[in-house]
mmCIF file of C-alpha atoms in Angstrom:
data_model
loop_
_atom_site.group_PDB
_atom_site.id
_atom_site.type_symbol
_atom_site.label_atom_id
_atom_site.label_comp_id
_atom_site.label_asym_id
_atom_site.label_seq_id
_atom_site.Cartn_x
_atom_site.Cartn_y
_atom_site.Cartn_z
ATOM 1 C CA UNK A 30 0.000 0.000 0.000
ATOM 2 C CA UNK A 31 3.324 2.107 0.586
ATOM 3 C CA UNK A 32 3.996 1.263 -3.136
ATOM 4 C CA UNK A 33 4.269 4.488 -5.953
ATOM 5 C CA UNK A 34 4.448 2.673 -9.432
ATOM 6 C CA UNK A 35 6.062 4.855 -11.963
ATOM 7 C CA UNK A 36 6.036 4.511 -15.895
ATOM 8 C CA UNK A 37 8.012 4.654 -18.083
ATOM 9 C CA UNK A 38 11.430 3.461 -17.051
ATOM 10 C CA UNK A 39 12.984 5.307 -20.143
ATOM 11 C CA UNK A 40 11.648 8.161 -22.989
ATOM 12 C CA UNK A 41 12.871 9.321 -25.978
ATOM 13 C CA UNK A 42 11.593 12.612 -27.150
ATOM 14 C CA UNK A 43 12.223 14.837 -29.959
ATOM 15 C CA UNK A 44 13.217 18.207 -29.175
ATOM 16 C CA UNK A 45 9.768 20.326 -29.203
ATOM 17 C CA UNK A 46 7.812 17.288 -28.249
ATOM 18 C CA UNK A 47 5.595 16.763 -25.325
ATOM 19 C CA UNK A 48 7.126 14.023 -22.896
ATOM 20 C CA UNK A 49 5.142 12.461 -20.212
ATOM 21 C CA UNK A 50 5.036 10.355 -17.400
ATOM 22 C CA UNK A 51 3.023 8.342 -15.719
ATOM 23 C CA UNK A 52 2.060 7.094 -12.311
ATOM 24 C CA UNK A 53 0.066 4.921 -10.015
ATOM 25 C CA UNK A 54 -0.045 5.055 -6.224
ATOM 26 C CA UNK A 55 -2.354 2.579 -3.614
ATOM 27 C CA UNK A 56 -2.338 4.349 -0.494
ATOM 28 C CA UNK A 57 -5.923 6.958 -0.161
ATOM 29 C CA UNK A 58 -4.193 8.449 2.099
ATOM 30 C CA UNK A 59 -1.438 10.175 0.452
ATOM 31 C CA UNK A 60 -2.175 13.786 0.133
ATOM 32 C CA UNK A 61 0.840 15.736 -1.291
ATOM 33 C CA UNK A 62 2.181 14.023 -4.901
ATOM 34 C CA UNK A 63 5.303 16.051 -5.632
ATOM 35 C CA UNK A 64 7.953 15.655 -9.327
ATOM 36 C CA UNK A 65 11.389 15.684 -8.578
ATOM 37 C CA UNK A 66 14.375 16.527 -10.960
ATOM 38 C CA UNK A 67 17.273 14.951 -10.879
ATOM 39 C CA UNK A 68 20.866 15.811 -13.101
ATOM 40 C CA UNK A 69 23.522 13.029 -12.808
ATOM 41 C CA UNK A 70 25.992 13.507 -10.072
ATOM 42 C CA UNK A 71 23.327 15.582 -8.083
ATOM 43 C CA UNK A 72 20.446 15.177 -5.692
ATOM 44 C CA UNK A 73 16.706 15.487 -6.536
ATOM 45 C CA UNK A 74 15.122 18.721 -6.762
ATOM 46 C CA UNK A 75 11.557 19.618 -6.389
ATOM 47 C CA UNK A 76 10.057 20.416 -9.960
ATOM 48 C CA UNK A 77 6.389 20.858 -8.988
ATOM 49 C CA UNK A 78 3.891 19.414 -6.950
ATOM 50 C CA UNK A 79 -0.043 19.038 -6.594
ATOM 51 C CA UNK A 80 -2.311 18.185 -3.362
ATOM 52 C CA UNK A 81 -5.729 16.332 -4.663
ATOM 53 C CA UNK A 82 -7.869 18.867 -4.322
ATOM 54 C CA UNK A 83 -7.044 20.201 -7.737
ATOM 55 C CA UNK A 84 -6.829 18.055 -11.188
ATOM 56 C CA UNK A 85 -4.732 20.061 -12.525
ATOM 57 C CA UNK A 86 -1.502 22.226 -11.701
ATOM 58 C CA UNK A 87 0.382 24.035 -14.633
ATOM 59 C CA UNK A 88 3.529 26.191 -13.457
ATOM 60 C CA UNK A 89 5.779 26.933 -17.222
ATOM 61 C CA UNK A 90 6.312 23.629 -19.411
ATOM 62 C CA UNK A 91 5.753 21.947 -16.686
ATOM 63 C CA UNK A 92 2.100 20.524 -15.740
ATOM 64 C CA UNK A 93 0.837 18.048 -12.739
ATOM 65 C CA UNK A 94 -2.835 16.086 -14.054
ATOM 66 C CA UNK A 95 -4.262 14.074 -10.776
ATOM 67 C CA UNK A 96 -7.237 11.963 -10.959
ATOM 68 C CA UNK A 97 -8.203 10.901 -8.025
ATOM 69 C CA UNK A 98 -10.270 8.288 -8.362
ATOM 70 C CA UNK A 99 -8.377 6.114 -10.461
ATOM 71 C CA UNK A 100 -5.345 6.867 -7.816
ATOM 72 C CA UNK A 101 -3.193 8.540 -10.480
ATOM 73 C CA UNK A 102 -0.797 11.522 -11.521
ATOM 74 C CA UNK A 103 0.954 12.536 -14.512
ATOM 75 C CA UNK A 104 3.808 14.787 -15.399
ATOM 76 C CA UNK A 105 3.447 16.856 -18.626
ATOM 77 C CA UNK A 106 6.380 18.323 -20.210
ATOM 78 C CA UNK A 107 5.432 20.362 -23.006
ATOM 79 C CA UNK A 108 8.098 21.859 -25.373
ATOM 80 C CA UNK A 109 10.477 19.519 -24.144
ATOM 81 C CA UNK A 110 14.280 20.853 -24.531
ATOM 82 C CA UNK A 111 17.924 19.187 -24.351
ATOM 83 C CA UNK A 112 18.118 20.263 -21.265
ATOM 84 C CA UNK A 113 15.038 18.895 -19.404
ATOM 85 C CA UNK A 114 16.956 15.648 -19.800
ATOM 86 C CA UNK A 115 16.707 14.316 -16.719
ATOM 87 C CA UNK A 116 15.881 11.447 -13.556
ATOM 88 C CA UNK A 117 12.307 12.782 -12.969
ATOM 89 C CA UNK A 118 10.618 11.021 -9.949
ATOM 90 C CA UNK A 119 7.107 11.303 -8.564
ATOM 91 C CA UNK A 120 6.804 10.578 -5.037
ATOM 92 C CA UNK A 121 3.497 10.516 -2.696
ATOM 93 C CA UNK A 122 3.406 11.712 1.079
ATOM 94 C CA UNK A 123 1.143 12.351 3.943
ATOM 95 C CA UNK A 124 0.967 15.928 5.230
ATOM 96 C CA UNK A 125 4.297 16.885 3.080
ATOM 97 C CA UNK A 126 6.342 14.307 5.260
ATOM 98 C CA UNK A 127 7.411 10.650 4.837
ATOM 99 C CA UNK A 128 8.008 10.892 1.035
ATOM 100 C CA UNK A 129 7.427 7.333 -0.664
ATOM 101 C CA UNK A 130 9.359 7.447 -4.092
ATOM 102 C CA UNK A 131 8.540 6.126 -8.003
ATOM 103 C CA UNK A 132 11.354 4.403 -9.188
ATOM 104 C CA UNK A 133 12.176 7.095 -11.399
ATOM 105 C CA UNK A 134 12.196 7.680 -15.578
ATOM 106 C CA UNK A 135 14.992 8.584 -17.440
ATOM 107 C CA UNK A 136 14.386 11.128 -20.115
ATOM 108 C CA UNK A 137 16.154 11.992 -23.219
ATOM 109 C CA UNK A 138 15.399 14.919 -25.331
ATOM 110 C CA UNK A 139 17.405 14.347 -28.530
ATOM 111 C CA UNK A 140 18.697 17.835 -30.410
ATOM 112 C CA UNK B 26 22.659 29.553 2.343
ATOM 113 C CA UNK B 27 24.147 26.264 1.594
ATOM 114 C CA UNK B 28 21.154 24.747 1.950
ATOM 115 C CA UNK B 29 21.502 20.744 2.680
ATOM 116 C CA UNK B 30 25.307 19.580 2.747
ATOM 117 C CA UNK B 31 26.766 16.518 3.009
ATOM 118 C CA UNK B 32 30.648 14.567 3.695
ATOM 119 C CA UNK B 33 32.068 12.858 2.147
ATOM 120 C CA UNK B 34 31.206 12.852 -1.799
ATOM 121 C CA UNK B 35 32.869 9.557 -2.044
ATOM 122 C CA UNK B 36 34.330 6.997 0.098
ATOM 123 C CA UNK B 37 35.116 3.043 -0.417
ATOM 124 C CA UNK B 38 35.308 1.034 2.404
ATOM 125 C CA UNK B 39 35.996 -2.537 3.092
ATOM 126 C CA UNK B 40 34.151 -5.327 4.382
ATOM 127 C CA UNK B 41 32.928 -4.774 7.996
ATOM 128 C CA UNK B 42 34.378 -1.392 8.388
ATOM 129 C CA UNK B 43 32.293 1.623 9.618
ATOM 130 C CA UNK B 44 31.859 5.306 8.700
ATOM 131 C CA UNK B 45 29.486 8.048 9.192
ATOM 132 C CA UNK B 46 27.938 10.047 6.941
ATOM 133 C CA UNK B 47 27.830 13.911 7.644
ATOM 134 C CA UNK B 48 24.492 15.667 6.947
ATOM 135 C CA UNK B 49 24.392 19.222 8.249
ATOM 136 C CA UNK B 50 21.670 22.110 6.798
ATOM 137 C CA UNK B 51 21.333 25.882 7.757
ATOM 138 C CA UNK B 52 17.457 26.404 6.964
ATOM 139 C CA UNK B 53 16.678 25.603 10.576
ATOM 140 C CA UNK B 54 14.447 22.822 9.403
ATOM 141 C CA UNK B 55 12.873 20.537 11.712
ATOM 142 C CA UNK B 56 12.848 17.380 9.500
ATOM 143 C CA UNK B 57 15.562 15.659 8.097
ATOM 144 C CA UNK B 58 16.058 12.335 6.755
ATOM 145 C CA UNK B 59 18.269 9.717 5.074
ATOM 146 C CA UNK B 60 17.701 8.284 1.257
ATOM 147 C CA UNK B 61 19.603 5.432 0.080
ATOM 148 C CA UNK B 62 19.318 5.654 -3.956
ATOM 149 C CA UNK B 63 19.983 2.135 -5.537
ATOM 150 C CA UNK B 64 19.901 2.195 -9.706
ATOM 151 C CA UNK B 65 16.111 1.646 -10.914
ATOM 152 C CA UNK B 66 14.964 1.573 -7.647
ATOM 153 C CA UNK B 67 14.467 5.245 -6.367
ATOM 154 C CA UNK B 68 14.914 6.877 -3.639
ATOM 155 C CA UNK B 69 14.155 4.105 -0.084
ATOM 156 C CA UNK B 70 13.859 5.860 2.988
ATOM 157 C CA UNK B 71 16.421 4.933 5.479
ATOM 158 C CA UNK B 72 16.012 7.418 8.816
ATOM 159 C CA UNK B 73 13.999 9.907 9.513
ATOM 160 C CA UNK B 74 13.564 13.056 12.201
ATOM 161 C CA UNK B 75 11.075 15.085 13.376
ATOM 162 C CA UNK B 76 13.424 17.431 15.436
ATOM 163 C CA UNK B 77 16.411 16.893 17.691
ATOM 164 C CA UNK B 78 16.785 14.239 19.839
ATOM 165 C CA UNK B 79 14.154 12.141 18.148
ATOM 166 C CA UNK B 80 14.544 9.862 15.312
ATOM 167 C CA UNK B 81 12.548 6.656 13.849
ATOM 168 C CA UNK B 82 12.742 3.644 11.558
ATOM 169 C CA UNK B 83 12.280 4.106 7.299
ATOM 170 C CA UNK B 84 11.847 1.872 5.470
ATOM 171 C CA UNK B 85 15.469 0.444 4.858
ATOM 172 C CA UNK B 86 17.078 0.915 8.461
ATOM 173 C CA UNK B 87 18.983 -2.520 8.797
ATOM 174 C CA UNK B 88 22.562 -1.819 9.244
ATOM 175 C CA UNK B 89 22.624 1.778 9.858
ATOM 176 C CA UNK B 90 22.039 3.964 12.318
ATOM 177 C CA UNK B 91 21.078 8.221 13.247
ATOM 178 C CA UNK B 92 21.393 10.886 16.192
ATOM 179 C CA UNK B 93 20.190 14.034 16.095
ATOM 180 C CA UNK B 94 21.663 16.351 18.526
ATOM 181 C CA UNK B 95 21.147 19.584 17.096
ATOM 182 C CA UNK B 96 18.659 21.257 14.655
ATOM 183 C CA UNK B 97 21.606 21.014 12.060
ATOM 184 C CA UNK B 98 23.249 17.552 12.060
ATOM 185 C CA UNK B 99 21.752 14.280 11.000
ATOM 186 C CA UNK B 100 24.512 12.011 10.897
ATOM 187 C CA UNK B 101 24.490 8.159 9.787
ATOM 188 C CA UNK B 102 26.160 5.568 10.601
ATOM 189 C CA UNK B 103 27.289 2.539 9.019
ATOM 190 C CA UNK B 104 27.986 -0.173 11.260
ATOM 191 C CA UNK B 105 30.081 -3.202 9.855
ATOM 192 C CA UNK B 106 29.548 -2.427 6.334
ATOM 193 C CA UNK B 107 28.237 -4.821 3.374
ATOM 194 C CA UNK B 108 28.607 -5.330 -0.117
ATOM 195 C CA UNK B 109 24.765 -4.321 -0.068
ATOM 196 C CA UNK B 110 25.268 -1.190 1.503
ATOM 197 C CA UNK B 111 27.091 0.197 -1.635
ATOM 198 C CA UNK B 112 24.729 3.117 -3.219
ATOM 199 C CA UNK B 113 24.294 6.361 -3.082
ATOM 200 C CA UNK B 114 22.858 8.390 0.085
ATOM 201 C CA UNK B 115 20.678 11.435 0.237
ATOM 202 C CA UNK B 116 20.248 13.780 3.394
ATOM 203 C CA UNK B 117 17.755 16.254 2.742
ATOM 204 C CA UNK B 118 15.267 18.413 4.830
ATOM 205 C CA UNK B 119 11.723 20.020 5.196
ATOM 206 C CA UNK B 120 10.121 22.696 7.336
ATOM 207 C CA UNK B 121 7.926 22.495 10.136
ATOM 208 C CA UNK B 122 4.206 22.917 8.948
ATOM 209 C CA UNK B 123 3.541 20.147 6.203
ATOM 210 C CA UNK B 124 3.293 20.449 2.161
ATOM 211 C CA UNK B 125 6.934 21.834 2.073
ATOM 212 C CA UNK B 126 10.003 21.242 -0.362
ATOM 213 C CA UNK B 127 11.980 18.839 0.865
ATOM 214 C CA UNK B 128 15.567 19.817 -0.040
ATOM 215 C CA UNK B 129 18.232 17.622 -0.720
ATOM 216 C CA UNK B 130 22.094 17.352 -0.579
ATOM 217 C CA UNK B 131 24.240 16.560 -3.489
ATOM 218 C CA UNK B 132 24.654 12.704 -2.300
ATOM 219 C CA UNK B 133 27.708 10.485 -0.933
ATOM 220 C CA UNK B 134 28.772 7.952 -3.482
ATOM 221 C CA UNK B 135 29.519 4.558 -1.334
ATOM 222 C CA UNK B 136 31.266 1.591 -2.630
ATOM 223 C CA UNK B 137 31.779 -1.488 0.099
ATOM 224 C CA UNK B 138 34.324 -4.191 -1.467
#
């Protein structure tokens, strides 16, 4: 029930093209569902995150779509560029603490 | 601010040997805690805080331990290390009051051979 399932492991987008990324968590009782960046060699950092009482959080290129009744969250990145490529994780937690992690998607943006 | 820093960036140890892992942050954060980051696995919660002199279980503790002393330090140690113990740990931080960032450091690199 602790469990964030993240999809997929790897994506290849064009420069220009939308990339996105799924996933699924159990748990009803996970109310914060952050996206974390990560650049090889350093730690995650936060790239937006939504609390379930909106569908739908947009902040630049970057947008958060929850539905909560099917338990899930997506990251959109629209425009993608060389250098959104990235680790990105989503992650689910209760009150902003106790962060359970996705297992993470590597993204490519080719040139 | 340097935000969330942590010692060393690298560091291979042998076989049953034991080290500590420095985690010290200036944003006078009440919650810390301790990421082990294995590849294609995530991010597995090791040790957490909720202020200083209290500490509890993740969801990976076995074979480590944490203090917390002050506001600022979160230290971990590795007692008697193991070949499984080699990934890379995360310290990172969060504010008192819920829905915050959680920051994180820029990771120590362990290799047990």
């Amino acid at each position: 029930q602790q469990q964030v399932k993240q999809s997929p492991q790897s994506l290849i987008v064009q420069k220009g093209g939308i990339s996105i990324i799924n996933c699924a968590y159990e748990n009803t009782a996970f109310d914060y569902f952050p996206w974390y960046q990560q650049f090889p060699g350093k730690g995650p950092a936060l790239l937006i995150a939504i609390r379930p009482d909106v569908s739908e959080k947009k902040e630049g290129r970057f947008t958060i779509s929850f539905n909560k009744s099917a338990k899930q969250f997506s990251l959109h990145i629209m425009d993608s560029q060389p250098g959104d490529s990235a680790t990105y994780f989503c992650a689910a937690s209760f009150y902003g603490q106790n962060f359970v992690f996705g297992p993470g998607t590597r993204l490519s943006v080719l040139p | 601010n340097a935000g969330v820093t942590q010692t060393p960036k690298f560091r291979i140890l042998k076989i049953g040997q034991s080290m500590t892992l420095q985690c010290t942050q200036d944003m006078n954060h009440n919650y810390m805690y301790w990421y082990r980051q294995d590849p294609g696995m995530g991010l597995k919660l090791i040790y957490y805080s909720v202020g200083a002199g209290i500490t509890d279980k993740g969801e990976v503790p076995n074979g480590y331990n944490v203090s917390r002393s002050t506001t600022e330090d979160f230290p971990l140690r590795l007692e008697l290390a193991a070949p499984s113990q080699t990934s890379v740990y995360f310290c990172a931080s969060t504010g008192r009051g819920g829905y915050n960032e959680q920051f994180f450091g820029p990771g120590t690199r362990l290799t047990v051979l």
